[in-house]
CSV table of C-alpha atoms in Angstrom, one decimal:
chain,number,residue,atom,x,y,z
O,1172,MET,CA,-22.8,14.6,-11.0
O,1173,SER,CA,-22.0,12.4,-8.1
O,1174,TYR,CA,-18.3,12.0,-9.0
O,1175,GLU,CA,-17.9,15.7,-8.1
O,1176,LYS,CA,-19.5,15.2,-4.7
O,1177,VAL,CA,-17.0,12.4,-4.1
O,1178,LEU,CA,-14.1,14.6,-5.1
O,1179,GLN,CA,-15.3,17.4,-2.8
O,1180,ALA,CA,-16.1,15.2,0.2
O,1181,LYS,CA,-13.6,15.6,3.0
O,1182,HIS,CA,-14.2,12.1,4.5
O,1183,VAL,CA,-15.3,9.0,2.6
O,1184,VAL,CA,-15.4,5.3,3.4
O,1185,ILE,CA,-14.6,3.0,0.4
O,1186,GLY,CA,-16.0,-0.5,0.0
O,1187,THR,CA,-19.1,-2.4,0.8
O,1188,LYS,CA,-18.1,-3.8,4.2
O,1189,GLN,CA,-16.9,-0.4,5.4
O,1190,THR,CA,-20.0,1.4,4.1
O,1191,VAL,CA,-22.3,-1.0,5.9
O,1192,LYS,CA,-20.3,-0.6,9.1
O,1193,ALA,CA,-20.5,3.2,8.8
O,1194,LEU,CA,-24.2,3.0,8.1
O,1195,GLY,CA,-24.6,1.0,11.3
O,1196,GLN,CA,-22.7,3.7,13.2
O,1197,GLY,CA,-25.0,6.4,11.8
O,1198,THR,CA,-22.2,8.6,10.5
O,1199,VAL,CA,-23.1,8.5,6.8
O,1200,LYS,CA,-24.5,11.5,4.9
O,1201,GLU,CA,-24.9,9.8,1.5
O,1202,VAL,CA,-24.0,6.5,-0.2
O,1203,VAL,CA,-22.7,6.3,-3.8
O,1204,VAL,CA,-23.2,3.1,-5.7
O,1205,ALA,CA,-21.7,2.1,-9.0
O,1206,LYS,CA,-24.4,0.8,-11.4
O,1207,ASP,CA,-22.0,-1.7,-13.0
O,1208,ALA,CA,-21.3,-3.4,-9.7
O,1209,ASP,CA,-22.6,-6.9,-9.1
O,1210,HIS,CA,-26.2,-6.6,-7.7
O,1211,LYS,CA,-25.3,-9.2,-5.0
O,1212,VAL,CA,-22.5,-7.0,-3.8
O,1213,ILE,CA,-24.4,-3.8,-3.5
O,1214,ALA,CA,-27.8,-5.1,-2.3
O,1215,LYS,CA,-26.7,-5.2,1.3
O,1216,VAL,CA,-25.5,-1.6,1.2
O,1217,VAL,CA,-28.6,-0.3,-0.6
O,1218,ASN,CA,-30.9,-2.1,1.9
O,1219,ALA,CA,-28.9,-0.8,4.9
O,1220,ALA,CA,-29.0,2.8,3.5
O,1221,GLU,CA,-32.8,2.6,2.9
O,1222,GLU,CA,-33.3,1.3,6.5
O,1223,LYS,CA,-31.4,4.3,7.9
O,1224,PHE,CA,-33.1,6.8,5.4
O,1225,VAL,CA,-29.7,7.7,3.9
O,1226,PRO,CA,-29.9,8.9,0.2
O,1227,VAL,CA,-28.4,6.6,-2.3
O,1228,LEU,CA,-26.8,8.1,-5.4
O,1229,TYR,CA,-25.9,6.0,-8.5
O,1230,VAL,CA,-22.9,6.5,-10.8
O,1231,ASP,CA,-22.1,4.6,-14.0
O,1232,SER,CA,-18.7,3.2,-13.4
O,1233,MET,CA,-16.9,1.4,-10.6
O,1234,ARG,CA,-13.5,2.4,-12.1
O,1235,LYS,CA,-14.5,6.1,-12.3
O,1236,LEU,CA,-15.8,5.9,-8.7
O,1237,GLY,CA,-12.5,4.4,-7.5
O,1238,LYS,CA,-10.5,7.0,-9.4
O,1239,ALA,CA,-12.6,9.8,-7.8
O,1240,CYS,CA,-11.7,8.3,-4.4
O,1241,GLY,CA,-8.0,8.3,-5.3
O,1242,ILE,CA,-7.6,4.6,-5.7
O,1243,ASP,CA,-6.3,2.6,-8.7
O,1244,VAL,CA,-9.1,-0.1,-8.6
O,1245,GLY,CA,-12.8,0.1,-9.0
O,1246,ALA,CA,-15.1,0.8,-6.0
O,1247,ALA,CA,-18.6,-0.7,-5.9
O,1248,THR,CA,-19.8,1.6,-3.1
O,1249,ILE,CA,-18.6,4.5,-1.0
O,1250,ALA,CA,-20.0,6.4,1.9
O,1251,ILE,CA,-19.7,10.1,2.4
O,1252,ILE,CA,-19.3,10.7,6.1
O,1253,ASN,CA,-20.7,13.7,8.0
């Protein structure tokens, strides 16, 4: 499951703006997107990842994704950095 990948990752970037920025810098290994996030919010991240040929993994819950990152709020997207 992708939550375990997030927990095991040494470096992650949390949030859509930061994820898009990291994708532009070319430092992203994988992107994790919460299925329950607003489509308008995640569309830019998914498109940027596809342009850079970065794999996009989907998880069920923003809240669980945020918890896996060690924050108390939900996270729509995160990037696992090389």
